[in-house]
Amino acid sequence: MNRLIIKRILFYFGLLLAIAVSPISQAAPIIKIEIKDHLFYPSEFSVPANTKIKLLIINNDPTPEEFESYELNREKVIIGNSKAVIFIGPLSPGTYPFFGEFYPKTAQGKILVN
Amino acid sequence: MKSIRVFLVTVILAVVTLFSFISALRGYETSLQEVERMFDSQLVEKAKLIANINVQSIVRNVDSSDTAFQVWQGGNLIGSSDNASQTILGKLQPGFRYHNFEGYRWRTYSYYNTINAQWIIVAARQDIRFSLAENIALKAVLPAVIGLPILAVLIWIVVSRGLHPMRRLAHELGDKQANDLSPLSIAVNSQELSQIVSSSNDLLARLKSSLLREKQFASDAAHELRTPISSLKVQLYNISQEQPERNKEFGELQKITHQLEHVVEQILALYRTSPDEYHTRFEAIDLTSLAQQVIAEEYDNYERKNQQIEFFGQRQLILGDKFSLTTLIQNLLSNANKYTPNGGHIIVKIKRENDQVVLLVEDSGPGIPTYEHERLFQRFYRVGGDRHTSGESGCGLGLAIVKRIAELYNAEITLEPSSFASGTAFTLHFSAIIPVTLDSKQS
Amino acid sequence: MLPNAVILILQETLEAALLIGVLLAVSTRVHDSKRWLPIALISGGCVAAILANQMGIISEWFDYAGQELLNALFQTIICLTIALAVWLTATIDPLNPQPGKVAAFSHCAIVIIFCAVVREGQEIILYLSGFMYTENFQKVLTGGALGFSIGASIGILLFYSLVDHAGRERRAACLVLLALFAGNMLSQSTLLLMQIDWLTQSPPIWNSSTLVAETSIFGQLLYALVGYEATPSPIQAAAYILGVTLVTGANFMPRYYPDKKKQQVQPVRGNDA
């Protein structure tokens, strides 16, 4: 009995997922951020509002870094000398700070959405 | 089972860690802020100094590149240190901010000199500043971190010492024999425990005296009953001789009197077997010949119920006393006799297993359900209670006596289904004596 | 370096410590051996080290979505296994625990702690490895020790405060904590799927960052305890509610649909009056 109900819940959850996972129709604009000596380049840039953005983060340092932003709800480890992809948005206008969680004293930046 | 010691140590340690570490972090943060504020005020001093010097060219930094500055006037860079870039470091607005250039992050301070309308921007490398500040602040934290393991050991020792009397008390209570009612000999000097010790000693003393009283009462009562029962028997016999025509009624009366006598004898046997009395009088006894003797004495009973009784065994010596062992075998056998139906089987075996002599009594009776085993050996308990179906009379003392005697011999009693289709097998393990010499004597 | 290390390692330790504390408290009720704890910790630590070592390759899977997918998988497994463990404990009779169900509970506990340790462990290992041969390593280690000790202390205090309470209150508290944790895991996994664009992001349903900022200490504590999010999207909230419902449902289901078999096998106790 209870197994049936659990199955049903899982089914609806799957359905929800299937609806939410829509195919990536239009290619999101790409913004490249590089990390060097625990600094972000660029450390400040603007993106258009209500658009999905693909961040391509390239870590040139030998040490790992974690891209983190509370405002963007994003968190991802980028290991040394490698790259990573993070999708953000669509965002409403405003300022969205981000930082490198492993070296937060220097790795700081912000995204201006307008 | 929870250990009080582990509980105390871990909880105290956790609380101490939480508080000391959080306060250490607070200390770290405040000292960091203090040092940063100091560095900031240094930056302000530098900006004012540069304003006073009135630099109008590019100046080479002497022997360090962790500070930089720019002087702006009317949108033009009129002077700077050689490691500063050509663009504005930060903003032309008074105050502190952060700015990235030359591959580093800098703390900048912009200062507006109203006298000659110049903007002076001073920058210090954030990573170096922070590293210096942190080195100072770290000193506030390290003692707490290093001290913690020492603290842990100290807490462990203190708690262990504090709980030591309790452990000793628990040990003494645990070591006590079930029938040892002597007071605890432990000396405690703590308020909490002395209460426990005196209370349990009190309890033990009361238990001992009440047990003694019970024993005394039962054995006195049984003893006192013996004489009237004997005279009752004599009187009954006399009356029956006088009135032979009422033989049937007198026969019943005699049977009841006999039962009464039996109960009294059993009660006496039960209380006569006290450990101190017996061990001193132990001698080597051949269990086999004793069992044969008992079977021979009671043979009539088996014949009456048409039961087949078989005996297997060779001479096996144990240390004991004749009376108690006879009582034990008598009770086991009469139990088997009573609860095995007409035409049933009873097997008695005595054998040697390593350094033990095993007495086995098996019957083809109805058997005893497992949940009854616990209570079987209680006094006045009968299987099935009032619905006892065997139709046999009994007082429920037999197996209690068996158990009591077995305890005297440290013999273990086990109860299993018998090898017949139904029925019970009682097994008792006695320790054998001097195996080697006796075996050689035998041959 | 130091406060950063404290916060980073505290976050990870706290999550694992809360889980371990609650599961230990639950397991004292069902009287299982606590052997699952060292098994899960050691195996989880080893796998975390391997994953951290191979993270470069893993993050390139599925067009740079490997890291998120792996973590989302672990989080979903944790959520579902918590529901299963809660269902098991709800059907176990604490006075007469069925050995089969107790063993199944132990296996669930292994899976939960294993997944949590792998998740938290790989991040800690990656973080520490970055500082391995730098002058800052001592500071980071000190900070890590502080963070770890604070997290572990909170876990210990939680465990004892749970164990100290009578059966009913303890069960309720454990259930609430586990349900919130499961919801938190599921909601975090949707966040990761949004990060790789497998789920589309929609505007947040509320913004409470002015009320309780996620960067504040209180916000961090709320995040660790109940998975507080200042700007959650609808899918995230839905996943949170789903996780909570799943676990509470698993707890109350056996009460409304009692096992038919169990009622029949009520032991017939002695007629030994």
PDB file of C-alpha atoms in Angstrom, chain B residues 2 6-7 10-11 13-15 17-18 21-22 25 28-29 130-131 134-135 138 141-142 145 148 371-372 375 381 385 387, chain C residues 1-3 6 135-136 138-139 142 145-147 149-154 156-157 160 163-164 217 268-273:
ATOM      1  CA  LYS B   2      25.254   4.416  28.512  1.00  0.00           C
ATOM      2  CA  VAL B   6      31.789   8.879  28.462  1.00  0.00           C
ATOM      3  CA  PHE B   7      28.700  11.050  28.714  1.00  0.00           C
ATOM      4  CA  THR B  10      32.137  14.209  25.854  1.00  0.00           C
ATOM      5  CA  VAL B  11      29.440  16.650  26.897  1.00  0.00           C
ATOM      6  CA  LEU B  13      34.359  18.723  26.302  1.00  0.00           C
ATOM      7  CA  ALA B  14      31.796  19.665  23.668  1.00  0.00           C
ATOM      8  CA  VAL B  15      30.485  22.576  25.741  1.00  0.00           C
ATOM      9  CA  THR B  17      35.071  23.501  22.951  1.00  0.00           C
ATOM     10  CA  LEU B  18      32.051  25.368  21.717  1.00  0.00           C
ATOM     11  CA  PHE B  21      36.493  28.245  20.244  1.00  0.00           C
ATOM     12  CA  ILE B  22      33.700  30.666  19.558  1.00  0.00           C
ATOM     13  CA  LEU B  25      37.091  33.359  17.003  1.00  0.00           C
ATOM     14  CA  TYR B  28      40.491  36.760  16.402  1.00  0.00           C
ATOM     15  CA  GLU B  29      37.940  38.905  14.632  1.00  0.00           C
ATOM     16  CA  PHE B 130      45.814  40.804   5.589  1.00  0.00           C
ATOM     17  CA  SER B 131      48.640  38.355   6.079  1.00  0.00           C
ATOM     18  CA  GLU B 134      46.199  37.657  10.501  1.00  0.00           C
ATOM     19  CA  ASN B 135      49.562  36.730  11.969  1.00  0.00           C
ATOM     20  CA  LEU B 138      46.206  34.209  15.088  1.00  0.00           C
ATOM     21  CA  VAL B 141      43.383  31.719  18.734  1.00  0.00           C
ATOM     22  CA  LEU B 142      46.314  29.336  19.000  1.00  0.00           C
ATOM     23  CA  VAL B 145      43.416  25.196  19.951  1.00  0.00           C
ATOM     24  CA  LEU B 148      42.063  21.714  23.977  1.00  0.00           C
ATOM     25  CA  TYR B 371       7.029 -20.477  28.901  1.00  0.00           C
ATOM     26  CA  GLU B 372       6.438 -22.585  32.020  1.00  0.00           C
ATOM     27  CA  ARG B 375       8.233 -20.729  37.049  1.00  0.00           C
ATOM     28  CA  TYR B 381       3.888 -23.849  41.561  1.00  0.00           C
ATOM     29  CA  GLY B 385      -2.146 -24.161  37.761  1.00  0.00           C
ATOM     30  CA  ARG B 387      -6.346 -26.800  35.747  1.00  0.00           C
TER      31      ARG B 387
ATOM     32  CA  MET C   1      42.408  32.595   5.707  1.00  0.00           C
ATOM     33  CA  LEU C   2      41.427  31.392   9.165  1.00  0.00           C
ATOM     34  CA  PRO C   3      37.786  32.457   9.548  1.00  0.00           C
ATOM     35  CA  VAL C   6      36.492  27.808   9.947  1.00  0.00           C
ATOM     36  CA  GLU C 135      52.722  29.368   4.069  1.00  0.00           C
ATOM     37  CA  ASN C 136      49.023  29.577   4.845  1.00  0.00           C
ATOM     38  CA  GLN C 138      49.086  26.165   9.190  1.00  0.00           C
ATOM     39  CA  LYS C 139      46.450  28.889   9.402  1.00  0.00           C
ATOM     40  CA  THR C 142      44.067  25.739  12.587  1.00  0.00           C
ATOM     41  CA  ALA C 145      40.461  22.249  13.421  1.00  0.00           C
ATOM     42  CA  LEU C 146      38.342  25.002  14.942  1.00  0.00           C
ATOM     43  CA  GLY C 147      35.533  24.502  12.473  1.00  0.00           C
ATOM     44  CA  SER C 149      35.613  20.846  16.604  1.00  0.00           C
ATOM     45  CA  ILE C 150      32.717  23.293  16.728  1.00  0.00           C
ATOM     46  CA  GLY C 151      30.701  21.191  14.287  1.00  0.00           C
ATOM     47  CA  ALA C 152      31.470  17.953  16.108  1.00  0.00           C
ATOM     48  CA  SER C 153      30.613  19.540  19.480  1.00  0.00           C
ATOM     49  CA  ILE C 154      27.227  20.654  18.187  1.00  0.00           C
ATOM     50  CA  ILE C 156      27.541  15.587  20.266  1.00  0.00           C
ATOM     51  CA  LEU C 157      25.316  17.992  22.189  1.00  0.00           C
ATOM     52  CA  TYR C 160      22.824  13.714  23.936  1.00  0.00           C
ATOM     53  CA  VAL C 163      18.875  10.702  23.702  1.00  0.00           C
ATOM     54  CA  ASP C 164      18.086  12.400  26.994  1.00  0.00           C
ATOM     55  CA  ILE C 217      25.876  34.031  11.251  1.00  0.00           C
ATOM     56  CA  VAL C 268       0.048 -15.713  22.268  1.00  0.00           C
ATOM     57  CA  ARG C 269       1.451 -15.310  25.734  1.00  0.00           C
ATOM     58  CA  GLY C 270       1.219 -17.940  28.391  1.00  0.00           C
ATOM     59  CA  ASN C 271      -1.821 -19.345  30.078  1.00  0.00           C
ATOM     60  CA  ASP C 272       0.377 -19.634  33.112  1.00  0.00           C
ATOM     61  CA  ALA C 273      -2.089 -18.085  35.539  1.00  0.00           C
TER      62      ALA C 273
END
